[in-house]
Structures are given as structure tokens and as C-alpha cells.
mmCIF file with all atom_site columns, C-alpha atoms and ligand atoms in Angstrom:
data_model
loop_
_atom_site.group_PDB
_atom_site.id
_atom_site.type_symbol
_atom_site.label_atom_id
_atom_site.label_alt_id
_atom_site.label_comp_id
_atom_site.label_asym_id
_atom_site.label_entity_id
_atom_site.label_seq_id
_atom_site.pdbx_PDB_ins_code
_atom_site.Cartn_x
_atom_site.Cartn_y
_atom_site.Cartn_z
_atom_site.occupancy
_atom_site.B_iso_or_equiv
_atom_site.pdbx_formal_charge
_atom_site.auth_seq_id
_atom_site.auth_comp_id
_atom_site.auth_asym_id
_atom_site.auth_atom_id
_atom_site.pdbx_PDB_model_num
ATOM   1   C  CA  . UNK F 1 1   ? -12.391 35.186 57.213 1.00 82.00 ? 26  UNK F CA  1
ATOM   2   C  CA  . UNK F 1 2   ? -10.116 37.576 59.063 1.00 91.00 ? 27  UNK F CA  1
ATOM   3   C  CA  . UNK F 1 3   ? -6.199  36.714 58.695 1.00 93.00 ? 28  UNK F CA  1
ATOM   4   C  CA  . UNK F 1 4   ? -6.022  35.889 62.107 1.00 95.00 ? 29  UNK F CA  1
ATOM   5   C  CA  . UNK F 1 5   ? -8.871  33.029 61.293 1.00 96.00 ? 30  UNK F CA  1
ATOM   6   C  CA  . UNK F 1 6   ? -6.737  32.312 58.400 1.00 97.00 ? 31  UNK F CA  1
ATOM   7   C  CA  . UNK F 1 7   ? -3.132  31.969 59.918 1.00 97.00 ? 32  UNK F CA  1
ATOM   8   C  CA  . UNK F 1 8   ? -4.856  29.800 62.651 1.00 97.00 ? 33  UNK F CA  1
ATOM   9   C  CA  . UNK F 1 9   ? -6.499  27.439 60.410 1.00 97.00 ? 34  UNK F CA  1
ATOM   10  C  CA  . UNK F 1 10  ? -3.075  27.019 58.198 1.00 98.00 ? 35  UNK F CA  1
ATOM   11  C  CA  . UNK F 1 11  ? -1.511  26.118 61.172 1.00 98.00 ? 36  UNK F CA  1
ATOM   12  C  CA  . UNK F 1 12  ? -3.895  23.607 62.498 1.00 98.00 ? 37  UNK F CA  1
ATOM   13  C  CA  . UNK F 1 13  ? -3.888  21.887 59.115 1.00 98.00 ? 38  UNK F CA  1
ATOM   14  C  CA  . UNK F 1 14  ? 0.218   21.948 58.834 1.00 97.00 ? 39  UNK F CA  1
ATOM   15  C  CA  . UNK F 1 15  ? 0.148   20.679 62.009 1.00 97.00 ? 40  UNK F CA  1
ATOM   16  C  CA  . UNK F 1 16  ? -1.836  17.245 61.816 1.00 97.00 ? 41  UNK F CA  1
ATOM   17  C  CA  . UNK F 1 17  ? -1.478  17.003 58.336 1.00 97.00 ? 42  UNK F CA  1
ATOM   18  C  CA  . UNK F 1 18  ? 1.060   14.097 59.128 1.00 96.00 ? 43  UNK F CA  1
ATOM   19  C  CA  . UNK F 1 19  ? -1.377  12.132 61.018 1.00 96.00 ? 44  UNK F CA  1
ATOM   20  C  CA  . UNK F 1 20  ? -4.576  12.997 58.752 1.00 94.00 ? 45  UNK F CA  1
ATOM   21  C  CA  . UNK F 1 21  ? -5.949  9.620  57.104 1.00 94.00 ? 46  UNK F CA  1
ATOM   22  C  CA  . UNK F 1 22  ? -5.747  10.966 53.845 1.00 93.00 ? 47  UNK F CA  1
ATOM   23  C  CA  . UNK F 1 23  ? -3.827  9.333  50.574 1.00 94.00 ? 48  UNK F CA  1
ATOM   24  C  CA  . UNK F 1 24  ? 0.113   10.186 51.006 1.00 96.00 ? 49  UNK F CA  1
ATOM   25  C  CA  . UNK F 1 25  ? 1.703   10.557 47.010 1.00 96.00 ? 50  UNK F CA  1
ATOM   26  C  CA  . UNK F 1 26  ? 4.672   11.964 48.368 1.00 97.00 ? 51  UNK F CA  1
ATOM   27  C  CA  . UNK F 1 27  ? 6.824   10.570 45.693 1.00 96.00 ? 52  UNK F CA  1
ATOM   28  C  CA  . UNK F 1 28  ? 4.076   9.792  43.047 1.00 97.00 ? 53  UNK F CA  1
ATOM   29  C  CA  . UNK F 1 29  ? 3.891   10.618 39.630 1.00 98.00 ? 54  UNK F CA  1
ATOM   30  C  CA  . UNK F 1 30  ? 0.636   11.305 38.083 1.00 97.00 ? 55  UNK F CA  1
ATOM   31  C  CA  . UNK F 1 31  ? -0.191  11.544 34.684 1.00 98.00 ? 56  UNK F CA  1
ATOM   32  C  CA  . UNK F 1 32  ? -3.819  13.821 33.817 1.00 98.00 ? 57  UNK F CA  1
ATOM   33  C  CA  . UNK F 1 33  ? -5.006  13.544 30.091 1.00 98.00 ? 58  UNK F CA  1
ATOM   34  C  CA  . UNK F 1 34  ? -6.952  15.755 28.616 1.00 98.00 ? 59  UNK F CA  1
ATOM   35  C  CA  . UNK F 1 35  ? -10.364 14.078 26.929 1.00 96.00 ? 60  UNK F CA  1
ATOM   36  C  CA  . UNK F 1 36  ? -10.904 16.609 24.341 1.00 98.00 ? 61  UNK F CA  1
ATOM   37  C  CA  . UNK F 1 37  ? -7.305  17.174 22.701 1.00 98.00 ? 62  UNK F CA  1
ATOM   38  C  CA  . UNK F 1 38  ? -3.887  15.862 23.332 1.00 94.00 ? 63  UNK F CA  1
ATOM   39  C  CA  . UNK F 1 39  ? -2.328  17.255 25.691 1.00 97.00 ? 64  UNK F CA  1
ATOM   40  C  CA  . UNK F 1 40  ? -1.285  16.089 29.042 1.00 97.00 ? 65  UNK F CA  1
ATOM   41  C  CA  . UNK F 1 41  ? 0.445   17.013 32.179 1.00 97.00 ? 66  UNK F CA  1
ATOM   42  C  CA  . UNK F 1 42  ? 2.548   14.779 34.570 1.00 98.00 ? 67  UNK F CA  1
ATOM   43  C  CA  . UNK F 1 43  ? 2.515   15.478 38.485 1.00 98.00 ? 68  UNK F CA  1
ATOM   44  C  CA  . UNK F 1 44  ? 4.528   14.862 41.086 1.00 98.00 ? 69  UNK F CA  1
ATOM   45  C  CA  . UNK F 1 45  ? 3.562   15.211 44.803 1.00 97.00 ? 70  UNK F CA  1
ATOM   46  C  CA  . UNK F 1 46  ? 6.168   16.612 46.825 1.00 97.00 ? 71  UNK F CA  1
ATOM   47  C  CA  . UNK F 1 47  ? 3.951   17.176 49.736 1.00 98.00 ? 72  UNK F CA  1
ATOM   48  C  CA  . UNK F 1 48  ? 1.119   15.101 51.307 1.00 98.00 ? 73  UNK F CA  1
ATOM   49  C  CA  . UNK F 1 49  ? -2.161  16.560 50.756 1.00 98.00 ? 74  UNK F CA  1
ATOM   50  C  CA  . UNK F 1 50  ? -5.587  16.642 48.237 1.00 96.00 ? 75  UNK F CA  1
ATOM   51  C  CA  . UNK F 1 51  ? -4.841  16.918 43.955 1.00 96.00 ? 76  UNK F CA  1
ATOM   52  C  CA  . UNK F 1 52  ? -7.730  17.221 42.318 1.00 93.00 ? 77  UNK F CA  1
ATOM   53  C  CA  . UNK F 1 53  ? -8.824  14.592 39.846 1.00 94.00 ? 78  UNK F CA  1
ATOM   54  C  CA  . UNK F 1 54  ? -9.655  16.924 37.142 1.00 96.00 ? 79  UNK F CA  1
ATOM   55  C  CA  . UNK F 1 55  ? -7.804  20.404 35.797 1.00 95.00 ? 80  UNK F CA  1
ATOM   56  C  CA  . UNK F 1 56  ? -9.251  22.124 33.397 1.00 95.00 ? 81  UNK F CA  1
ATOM   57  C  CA  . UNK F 1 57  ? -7.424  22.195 29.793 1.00 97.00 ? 82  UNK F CA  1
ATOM   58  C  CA  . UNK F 1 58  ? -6.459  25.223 27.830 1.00 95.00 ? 83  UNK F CA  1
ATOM   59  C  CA  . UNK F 1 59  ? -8.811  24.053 25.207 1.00 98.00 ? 84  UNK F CA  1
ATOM   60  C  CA  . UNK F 1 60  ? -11.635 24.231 27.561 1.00 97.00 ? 85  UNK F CA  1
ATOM   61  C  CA  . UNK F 1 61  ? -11.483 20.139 27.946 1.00 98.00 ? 86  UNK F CA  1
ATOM   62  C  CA  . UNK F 1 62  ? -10.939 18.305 31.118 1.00 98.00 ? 87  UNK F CA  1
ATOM   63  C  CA  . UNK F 1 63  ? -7.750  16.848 31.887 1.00 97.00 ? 88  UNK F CA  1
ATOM   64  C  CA  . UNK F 1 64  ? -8.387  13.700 34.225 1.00 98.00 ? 89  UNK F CA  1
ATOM   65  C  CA  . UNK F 1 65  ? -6.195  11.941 35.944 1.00 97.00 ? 90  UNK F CA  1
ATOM   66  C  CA  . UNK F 1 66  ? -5.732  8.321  34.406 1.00 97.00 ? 91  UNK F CA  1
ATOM   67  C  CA  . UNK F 1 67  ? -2.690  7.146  35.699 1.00 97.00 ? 92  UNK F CA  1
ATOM   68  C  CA  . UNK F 1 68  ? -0.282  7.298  38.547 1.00 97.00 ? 93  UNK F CA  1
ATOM   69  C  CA  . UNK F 1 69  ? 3.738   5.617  39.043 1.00 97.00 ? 94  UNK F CA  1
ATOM   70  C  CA  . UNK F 1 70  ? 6.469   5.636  41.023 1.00 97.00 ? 95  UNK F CA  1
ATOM   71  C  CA  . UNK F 1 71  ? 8.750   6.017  37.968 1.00 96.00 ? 96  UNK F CA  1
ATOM   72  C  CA  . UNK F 1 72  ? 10.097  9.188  36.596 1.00 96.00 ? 97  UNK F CA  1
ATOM   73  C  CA  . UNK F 1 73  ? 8.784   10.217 33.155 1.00 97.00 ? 98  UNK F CA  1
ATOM   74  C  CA  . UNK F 1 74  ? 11.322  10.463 30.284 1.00 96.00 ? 99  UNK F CA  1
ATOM   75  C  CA  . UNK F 1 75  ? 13.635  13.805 30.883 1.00 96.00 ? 100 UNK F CA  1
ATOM   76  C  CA  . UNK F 1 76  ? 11.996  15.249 28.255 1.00 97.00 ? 101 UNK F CA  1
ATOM   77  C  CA  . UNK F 1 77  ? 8.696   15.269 29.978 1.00 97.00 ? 102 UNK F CA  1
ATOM   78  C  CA  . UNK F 1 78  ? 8.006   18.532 32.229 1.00 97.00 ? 103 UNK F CA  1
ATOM   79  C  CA  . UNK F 1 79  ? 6.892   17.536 35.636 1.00 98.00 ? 104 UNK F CA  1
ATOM   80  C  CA  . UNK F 1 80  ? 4.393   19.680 37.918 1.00 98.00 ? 105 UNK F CA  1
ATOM   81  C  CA  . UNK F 1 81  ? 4.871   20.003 41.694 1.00 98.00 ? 106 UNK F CA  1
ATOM   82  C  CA  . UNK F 1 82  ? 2.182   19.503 43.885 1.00 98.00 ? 107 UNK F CA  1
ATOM   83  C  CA  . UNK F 1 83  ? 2.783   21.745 46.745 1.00 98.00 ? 108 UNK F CA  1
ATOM   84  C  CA  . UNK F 1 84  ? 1.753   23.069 50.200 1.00 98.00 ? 109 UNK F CA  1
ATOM   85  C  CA  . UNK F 1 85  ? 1.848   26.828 49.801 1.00 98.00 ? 110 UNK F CA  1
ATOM   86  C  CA  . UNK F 1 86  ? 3.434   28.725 52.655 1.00 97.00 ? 111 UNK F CA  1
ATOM   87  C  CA  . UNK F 1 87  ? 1.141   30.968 54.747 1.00 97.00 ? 112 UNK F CA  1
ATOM   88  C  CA  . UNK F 1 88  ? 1.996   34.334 52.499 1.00 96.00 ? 113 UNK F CA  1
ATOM   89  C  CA  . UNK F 1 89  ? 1.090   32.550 49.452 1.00 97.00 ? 114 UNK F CA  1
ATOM   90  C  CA  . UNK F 1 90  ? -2.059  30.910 51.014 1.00 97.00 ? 115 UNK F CA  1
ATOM   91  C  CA  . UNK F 1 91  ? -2.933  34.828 52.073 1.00 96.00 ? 116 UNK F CA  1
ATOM   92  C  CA  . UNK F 1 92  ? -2.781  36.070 48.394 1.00 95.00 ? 117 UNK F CA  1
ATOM   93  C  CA  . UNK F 1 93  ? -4.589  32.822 46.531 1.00 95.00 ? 118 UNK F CA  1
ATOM   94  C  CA  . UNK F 1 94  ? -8.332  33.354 45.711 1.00 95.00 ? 119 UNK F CA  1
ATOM   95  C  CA  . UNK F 1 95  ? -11.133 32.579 48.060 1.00 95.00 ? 120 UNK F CA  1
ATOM   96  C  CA  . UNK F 1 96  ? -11.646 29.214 46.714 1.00 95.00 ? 121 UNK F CA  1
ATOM   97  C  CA  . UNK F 1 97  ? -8.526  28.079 46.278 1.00 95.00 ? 122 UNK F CA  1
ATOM   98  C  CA  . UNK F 1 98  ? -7.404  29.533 49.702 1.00 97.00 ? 123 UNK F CA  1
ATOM   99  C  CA  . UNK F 1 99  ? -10.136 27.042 51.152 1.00 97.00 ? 124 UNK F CA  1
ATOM   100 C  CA  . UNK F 1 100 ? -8.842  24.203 49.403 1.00 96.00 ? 125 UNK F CA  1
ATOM   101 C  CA  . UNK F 1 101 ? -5.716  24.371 50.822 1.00 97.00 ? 126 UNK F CA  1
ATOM   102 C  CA  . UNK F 1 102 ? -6.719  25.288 53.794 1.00 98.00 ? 127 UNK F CA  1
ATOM   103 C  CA  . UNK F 1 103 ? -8.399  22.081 53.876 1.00 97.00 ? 128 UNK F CA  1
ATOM   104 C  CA  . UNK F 1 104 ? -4.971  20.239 53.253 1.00 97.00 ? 129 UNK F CA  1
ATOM   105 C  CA  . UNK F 1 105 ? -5.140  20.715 49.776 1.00 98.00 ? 130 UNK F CA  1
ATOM   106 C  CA  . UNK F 1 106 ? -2.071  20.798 47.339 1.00 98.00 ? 131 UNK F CA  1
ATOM   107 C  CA  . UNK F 1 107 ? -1.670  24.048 44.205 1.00 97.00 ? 132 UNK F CA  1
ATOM   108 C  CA  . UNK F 1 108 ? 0.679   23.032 41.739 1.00 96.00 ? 133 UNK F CA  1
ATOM   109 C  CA  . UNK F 1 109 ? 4.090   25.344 42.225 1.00 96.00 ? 134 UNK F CA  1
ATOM   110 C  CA  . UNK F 1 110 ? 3.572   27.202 38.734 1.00 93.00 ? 135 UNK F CA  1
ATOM   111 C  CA  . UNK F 1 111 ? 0.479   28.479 39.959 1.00 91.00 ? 136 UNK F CA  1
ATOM   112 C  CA  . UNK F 1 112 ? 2.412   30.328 42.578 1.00 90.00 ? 137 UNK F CA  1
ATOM   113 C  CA  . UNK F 1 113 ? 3.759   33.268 41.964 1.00 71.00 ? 138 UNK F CA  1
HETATM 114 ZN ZN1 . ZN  G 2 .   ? -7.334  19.952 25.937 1.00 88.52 ? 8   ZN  G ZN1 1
#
């Protein structure tokens, strides 16, 4: 895909994103847990658009998403953002990834560099 292609299809996305008939979490917490060791990972959506139901662990587990809330974890909880990367970031993501949120999907903020 050229960057022309790609600029044009992150636009068209941005710009019915609103509208799309997809779940909105804006505001959502979601918890994922991982089934292989303990360790977890709380979300928050701060845009609309597709999260993944599973993220793969350090350990090499899955961590699935089992639960979501309105409420804010504990403060001593760290909370991930779900967000819409802008255009420049979109550019330099891998192919994969650049498709998924080029299909409205969401990257979580510490994957961004
Ligand atoms: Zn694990």
C-alpha cells in the first residue's frame, strides 16, 4: 500500500468512525487476565474503536479479557490507554498492526513510541 493509499484510508476511517455500529468503551475499564500466570493488565478506552480480546503475556500465556467497569481501579493499579494513533504513528506501525487500525482498531499508547 502506497502512503497515499494509506493517508486516504486513515482518513476515511477517522472520519465515520463516529457513526460506525461498532461497541463505543469510551470510558470503560477493562481488566485482561492472563490464564497461565498472574499477571494482569487493566484498560481503559479513551477512543472508540476495536481492542482485541486476547494480548499475549510475557510468559508466553494469553491474557483474555474477563471483565469490564465503569469504575476506576485502585490508584495503585496502572491503567493502559486504548488509543487511535495519529497518521505518523499509523505510517511507522508494522504491516499488521497498521491494518488493524486502519480498520478502526485501537494500539494501546505504550506501544507507541
Ligand atoms: Zn502470563
Amino acid at each position: 500500500m502506497s502512503k497515499d493509499n494509506i493517508a486516504q484510508q486513515y482518513n476515511n476511517m477517522v472520519a465515520s468512525i463516529e457513526d460506525a455500529k461498532i461497541y463505543d468503551g469510551r470510558g470503560e475499564y477493562n481488566l485482561y487476565e492472563c490464564n497461565k500466570c498472574n499477571n494482569y493488565k487493566v484498560t481503559l478506552y479513551k477512543d472508540k474503536g476495536v481492542t482485541p480480546f486476547i494480548m499475549r503475556c510475557k510468559c508466553g500465556g494469553d491474557m483474555m479479557h474477563t471483565k469490564s467497569s465503569k469504575q476506576a481501579p485502585p490508584s495503585y493499579v496502572k491503567v493502559h490507554n486504548w488509543v487511535r494513533p495519529s497518521l505518523e504513528q499509523t505510517m511507522s506501525l508494522s504491516e499488521s498492526m497498521r491494518n488493524h487500525i486502519l480498520n478502526g482498531g485501537l494500539i494501546l499508547e505504550d506501544e507507541l513510541k
